[in-house]
XYZ file of C-alpha atoms in Angstrom:
128
model
C -104.190 95.208 -50.757
C -107.355 97.054 -51.781
C -105.574 98.707 -54.728
C -104.683 95.248 -56.080
C -108.305 94.174 -55.826
C -109.355 97.286 -57.727
C -106.908 96.530 -60.550
C -108.094 92.950 -60.825
C -111.745 93.922 -60.961
C -111.327 96.630 -63.595
C -112.563 95.063 -66.852
C -110.854 95.871 -70.144
C -112.954 96.623 -73.200
C -111.488 96.683 -76.679
C -113.281 99.194 -78.931
C -112.772 98.180 -82.556
C -113.990 101.229 -84.480
C -112.434 103.227 -87.288
C -114.535 106.376 -86.653
C -112.554 108.514 -84.213
C -115.617 110.459 -82.974
C -117.416 107.226 -82.064
C -114.226 105.876 -80.451
C -113.998 108.956 -78.255
C -117.703 108.927 -77.333
C -117.686 105.250 -76.428
C -114.320 105.449 -74.670
C -115.359 108.446 -72.590
C -118.505 106.708 -71.409
C -116.719 103.426 -70.636
C -113.941 105.133 -68.681
C -116.528 107.155 -66.769
C -118.252 103.836 -65.910
C -114.994 102.434 -64.519
C -113.747 100.303 -67.427
C -110.261 100.216 -68.858
C -110.418 100.941 -72.579
C -108.190 99.904 -75.488
C -108.740 100.916 -79.123
C -108.159 99.408 -82.565
C -108.852 101.202 -85.867
C -108.744 98.118 -88.093
C -109.502 94.397 -88.039
C -105.818 93.462 -88.253
C -104.871 95.749 -85.359
C -107.760 94.342 -83.299
C -106.692 90.704 -83.786
C -103.147 91.578 -82.746
C -104.333 93.325 -79.553
C -106.856 90.550 -78.734
C -104.193 87.839 -78.944
C -101.781 89.832 -76.701
C -104.208 91.282 -74.154
C -107.332 89.091 -74.018
C -109.850 91.860 -73.254
C -112.894 91.101 -71.132
C -115.214 92.266 -73.895
C -114.961 93.482 -77.473
C -117.121 96.174 -79.037
C -116.866 95.412 -82.727
C -117.814 97.561 -85.682
C -118.680 95.546 -88.828
C -117.507 98.026 -91.455
C -113.766 98.385 -90.922
C -110.852 99.070 -93.291
C -109.153 95.857 -94.343
C -110.583 92.835 -92.482
C -114.196 93.536 -91.544
C -115.946 92.817 -88.238
C -117.642 89.667 -89.568
C -114.313 88.096 -90.384
C -112.885 89.055 -86.991
C -115.883 87.555 -85.154
C -115.565 84.300 -87.153
C -111.834 84.082 -86.281
C -112.454 84.800 -82.576
C -115.136 82.107 -82.338
C -113.024 79.404 -83.964
C -109.881 79.878 -81.827
C -109.872 78.269 -78.356
C -108.144 81.175 -76.556
C -110.639 83.778 -77.872
C -113.888 81.764 -78.295
C -115.255 82.803 -74.864
C -114.541 86.566 -75.103
C -117.893 88.352 -75.291
C -118.444 90.373 -78.492
C -121.012 93.119 -78.892
C -121.402 94.347 -82.450
C -121.754 98.116 -82.651
C -122.616 98.972 -86.195
C -124.669 101.083 -88.621
C -125.874 97.894 -90.299
C -129.353 97.666 -88.763
C -131.398 95.570 -91.145
C -133.022 92.425 -89.731
C -130.729 90.204 -91.851
C -127.638 92.056 -90.595
C -128.662 91.493 -86.958
C -129.459 87.818 -87.573
C -126.130 87.397 -89.370
C -124.325 89.024 -86.432
C -125.838 86.569 -83.955
C -125.141 83.621 -86.254
C -121.452 84.729 -86.411
C -121.365 84.458 -82.609
C -122.071 87.968 -81.362
C -123.368 88.120 -77.768
C -125.345 91.288 -78.515
C -125.943 93.676 -81.380
C -126.295 97.461 -81.033
C -127.088 99.700 -84.001
C -125.823 103.197 -84.615
C -126.912 105.794 -83.696
C -126.994 104.457 -80.145
C -127.564 105.670 -76.607
C -124.368 105.515 -74.510
C -126.520 104.622 -71.430
C -128.181 101.705 -73.223
C -124.789 100.555 -74.579
C -123.376 100.547 -71.028
C -126.376 98.566 -69.757
C -125.904 95.989 -72.474
C -122.138 95.733 -71.786
C -122.849 95.163 -68.069
C -125.493 92.551 -68.951
C -123.085 90.643 -71.172
C -120.259 90.804 -68.598
């Protein structure tokens, strides 16, 4: 019975990031912290995975090939089945207007690159 409880409590985080080094850094730290991690390299791949798997949280880069993170966030917030999934933007776009735009799109938090993995984990836990 306890193994079932452990599976239920393990939160899944979808990392939407096209930079493989950042994917690995974030994924390593999330797995070490006890999360289950899924990855998407593009906006289109992310939307497909989100609709199938409904992750507990999405780490979303804004600058992606194809559909960018802003478009993905807008889509997620307008659809009933995804509107409540927490989104943390993880991006190099760190100007004040970028951050304000991120929150106006519906992001729950906004973390700029370069970032501290420990601070990112704290923010993920706070949002969850």
